[in-house]
């Protein structure tokens, strides 16, 4: 009976080593970039000062501020980081509300172009012209961060309004 217990102890010890080793490998694979998104409701008090509260419940017409923070956890600077903020369905981007101003936007959250987005329209007479796409039709914003130094977070802000239903 003792040899069987000994095999069980050795087996459990080996399993513990494998599990701990696996955990260490998983831990070592932490991504070098930390991204955090906070959504705050923007209101104005009776003195005209903006107030920010967590957006746990929102209603049509309210303004939300998205605060997107990128932190480089690597030991080296990252360059040309494409920071993307998808804009949820039921919201409309408020033109010129982003800080810093994003360089690109998208109408499908896949293909990005320089802001202002433009589209071609054809008049009833057949003449084709290029018009600016309303910012309310943007489904995503993109900033290009030229250099993101280790441990130095970059914060990006953008505001939307909650659309009316129906």
C-alpha positions as MATLAB code, in Angstrom:
seq = 'XXXXXXXXXXXXXXXXXXXXXXXXXXXXXXXXXXXXXXXXXXXXXXXXXXXXXXXXXXXXXXXXXXXXXXXXXXXXXXXXXXXXXXXXXXXXXXXXXXXXXXXXXXXXXXXXXXXXXXXXXXXXXXXXXXXXXXXXXXXXXXXXXXXXXXXXXXXXXXXXXXXXXX';
ca = [
       0.000    0.000    0.000;
       2.863    2.379    0.715;
       4.307    2.180   -2.849;
       0.881    3.143   -4.244;
       0.700    6.202   -1.916;
       4.230    7.139   -2.913;
       3.286    7.013   -6.629;
       0.229    9.164   -5.898;
       2.362   11.735   -4.030;
       4.936   11.836   -6.825;
       2.127   12.137   -9.381;
       0.487   15.013   -7.486;
       3.830   16.767   -7.109;
       4.470   16.469  -10.859;
       0.963   17.758  -11.628;
       1.534   20.719   -9.289;
       4.785   21.563  -11.091;
       3.032   21.385  -14.482;
       0.160   23.587  -13.288;
       2.488   26.158  -11.705;
       4.719   26.157  -14.778;
       1.675   26.640  -17.018;
       0.493   29.518  -14.837;
       3.929   31.138  -15.086;
       3.895   30.807  -18.864;
       0.398   32.323  -19.039;
       1.467   35.106  -16.710;
       4.513   35.867  -18.884;
       2.222   36.298  -21.883;
       0.530   39.433  -20.486;
      -0.057   41.848  -23.354;
       2.380   44.762  -23.587;
      -0.496   47.239  -24.052;
      -3.145   48.059  -21.461;
      -6.338   49.646  -22.775;
      -9.015   51.031  -20.473;
     -12.341   52.553  -21.480;
     -14.454   54.625  -19.102;
     -17.878   55.965  -20.060;
     -19.112   59.005  -18.158;
     -22.363   60.928  -18.315;
     -21.802   64.675  -18.784;
     -24.184   67.046  -17.038;
     -23.992   70.755  -16.258;
     -24.771   72.023  -12.757;
     -26.674   75.236  -11.975;
     -23.382   77.197  -12.079;
     -22.608   76.011  -15.614;
     -19.842   73.637  -14.519;
     -19.646   70.229  -16.188;
     -20.084   67.243  -13.897;
     -19.052   63.666  -14.716;
     -20.696   60.531  -13.305;
     -20.432   56.872  -14.322;
     -22.869   56.169  -17.169;
     -24.726   53.267  -15.599;
     -28.107   54.294  -17.033;
     -28.601   56.676  -19.968;
     -31.528   58.313  -21.739;
     -32.022   59.826  -25.199;
     -30.473   63.259  -25.569;
     -27.863   62.762  -22.852;
     -24.171   63.374  -23.558;
     -21.594   60.689  -22.806;
     -17.847   61.092  -22.702;
     -15.660   58.157  -23.641;
     -12.228   58.197  -21.988;
      -9.888   55.777  -23.667;
      -6.510   55.224  -22.014;
      -3.604   53.384  -23.653;
      -0.624   52.405  -21.460;
       2.531   50.810  -22.812;
       3.645   48.072  -20.381;
       6.604   46.996  -22.510;
      10.192   48.068  -21.838;
      10.430   49.868  -25.193;
       8.565   52.695  -26.923;
       5.808   51.710  -29.324;
       5.343   53.695  -32.502;
       2.401   54.350  -34.796;
      -0.161   52.822  -32.408;
      -3.654   52.792  -33.960;
      -6.038   53.562  -31.087;
      -9.626   52.825  -32.103;
     -12.856   53.759  -30.367;
     -15.967   51.998  -31.685;
     -19.073   54.160  -31.265;
     -22.010   52.075  -30.059;
     -25.219   51.796  -32.021;
     -27.721   54.303  -30.683;
     -25.142   57.058  -30.195;
     -24.081   59.962  -32.411;
     -20.551   61.365  -32.354;
     -20.445   65.075  -31.505;
     -18.280   66.700  -34.153;
     -15.064   68.294  -32.828;
     -15.642   66.915  -29.321;
     -12.622   64.601  -29.306;
      -9.328   65.470  -27.605;
      -6.907   65.228  -29.239;
      -8.704   65.316  -32.561;
      -8.779   61.863  -34.174;
      -7.145   61.554  -37.567;
      -9.521   58.963  -38.980;
     -13.108   57.735  -38.806;
     -15.200   54.943  -40.246;
     -18.784   54.395  -41.292;
     -18.537   50.617  -40.925;
     -15.889   50.227  -38.153;
     -13.675   48.361  -40.665;
     -12.463   50.769  -43.352;
     -10.969   54.014  -41.989;
     -10.352   57.251  -43.887;
      -9.057   60.690  -42.979;
     -11.485   63.076  -41.302;
     -13.690   64.616  -42.580;
     -15.148   61.572  -44.277;
     -16.511   62.269  -47.748;
     -18.848   60.472  -50.081;
     -19.874   60.906  -53.689;
     -23.460   61.802  -54.510;
     -25.139   62.055  -57.846;
     -27.618   64.871  -58.475;
     -30.846   64.277  -60.446;
     -29.077   65.796  -63.467;
     -26.324   63.154  -63.220;
     -23.616   65.456  -61.866;
     -21.357   63.721  -59.320;
     -20.047   65.718  -56.388;
     -18.282   64.973  -53.142;
     -19.980   65.891  -49.851;
     -18.916   65.616  -46.236;
     -20.386   62.715  -44.265;
     -22.138   63.987  -41.111;
     -20.140   63.148  -37.967;
     -23.311   61.561  -36.565;
     -22.808   58.728  -39.108;
     -19.337   57.804  -37.823;
     -19.243   54.330  -36.251;
     -15.626   54.456  -35.053;
     -12.817   56.947  -34.477;
      -9.091   56.289  -34.805;
      -6.074   58.129  -33.470;
      -2.515   57.337  -34.548;
      -0.190   57.690  -31.553;
       3.241   58.449  -33.005;
       5.184   57.276  -29.949;
       3.932   55.613  -26.774;
       6.672   55.523  -24.165;
       6.814   52.767  -21.518;
       4.571   53.460  -18.521;
       3.275   56.744  -19.946;
      -0.489   56.528  -20.553;
      -2.147   58.461  -23.357;
      -5.750   59.518  -22.821;
      -8.155   60.056  -25.706;
     -11.602   61.605  -25.256;
     -14.693   61.747  -27.438;
     -18.312   62.667  -26.792;
     -21.523   61.260  -28.176;
     -25.206   61.914  -27.655;
     -27.625   59.123  -26.948;
     -30.006   58.931  -29.924;
     -33.771   58.997  -29.634;
     -35.437   55.642  -30.107;
     -37.781   54.921  -32.925;
];
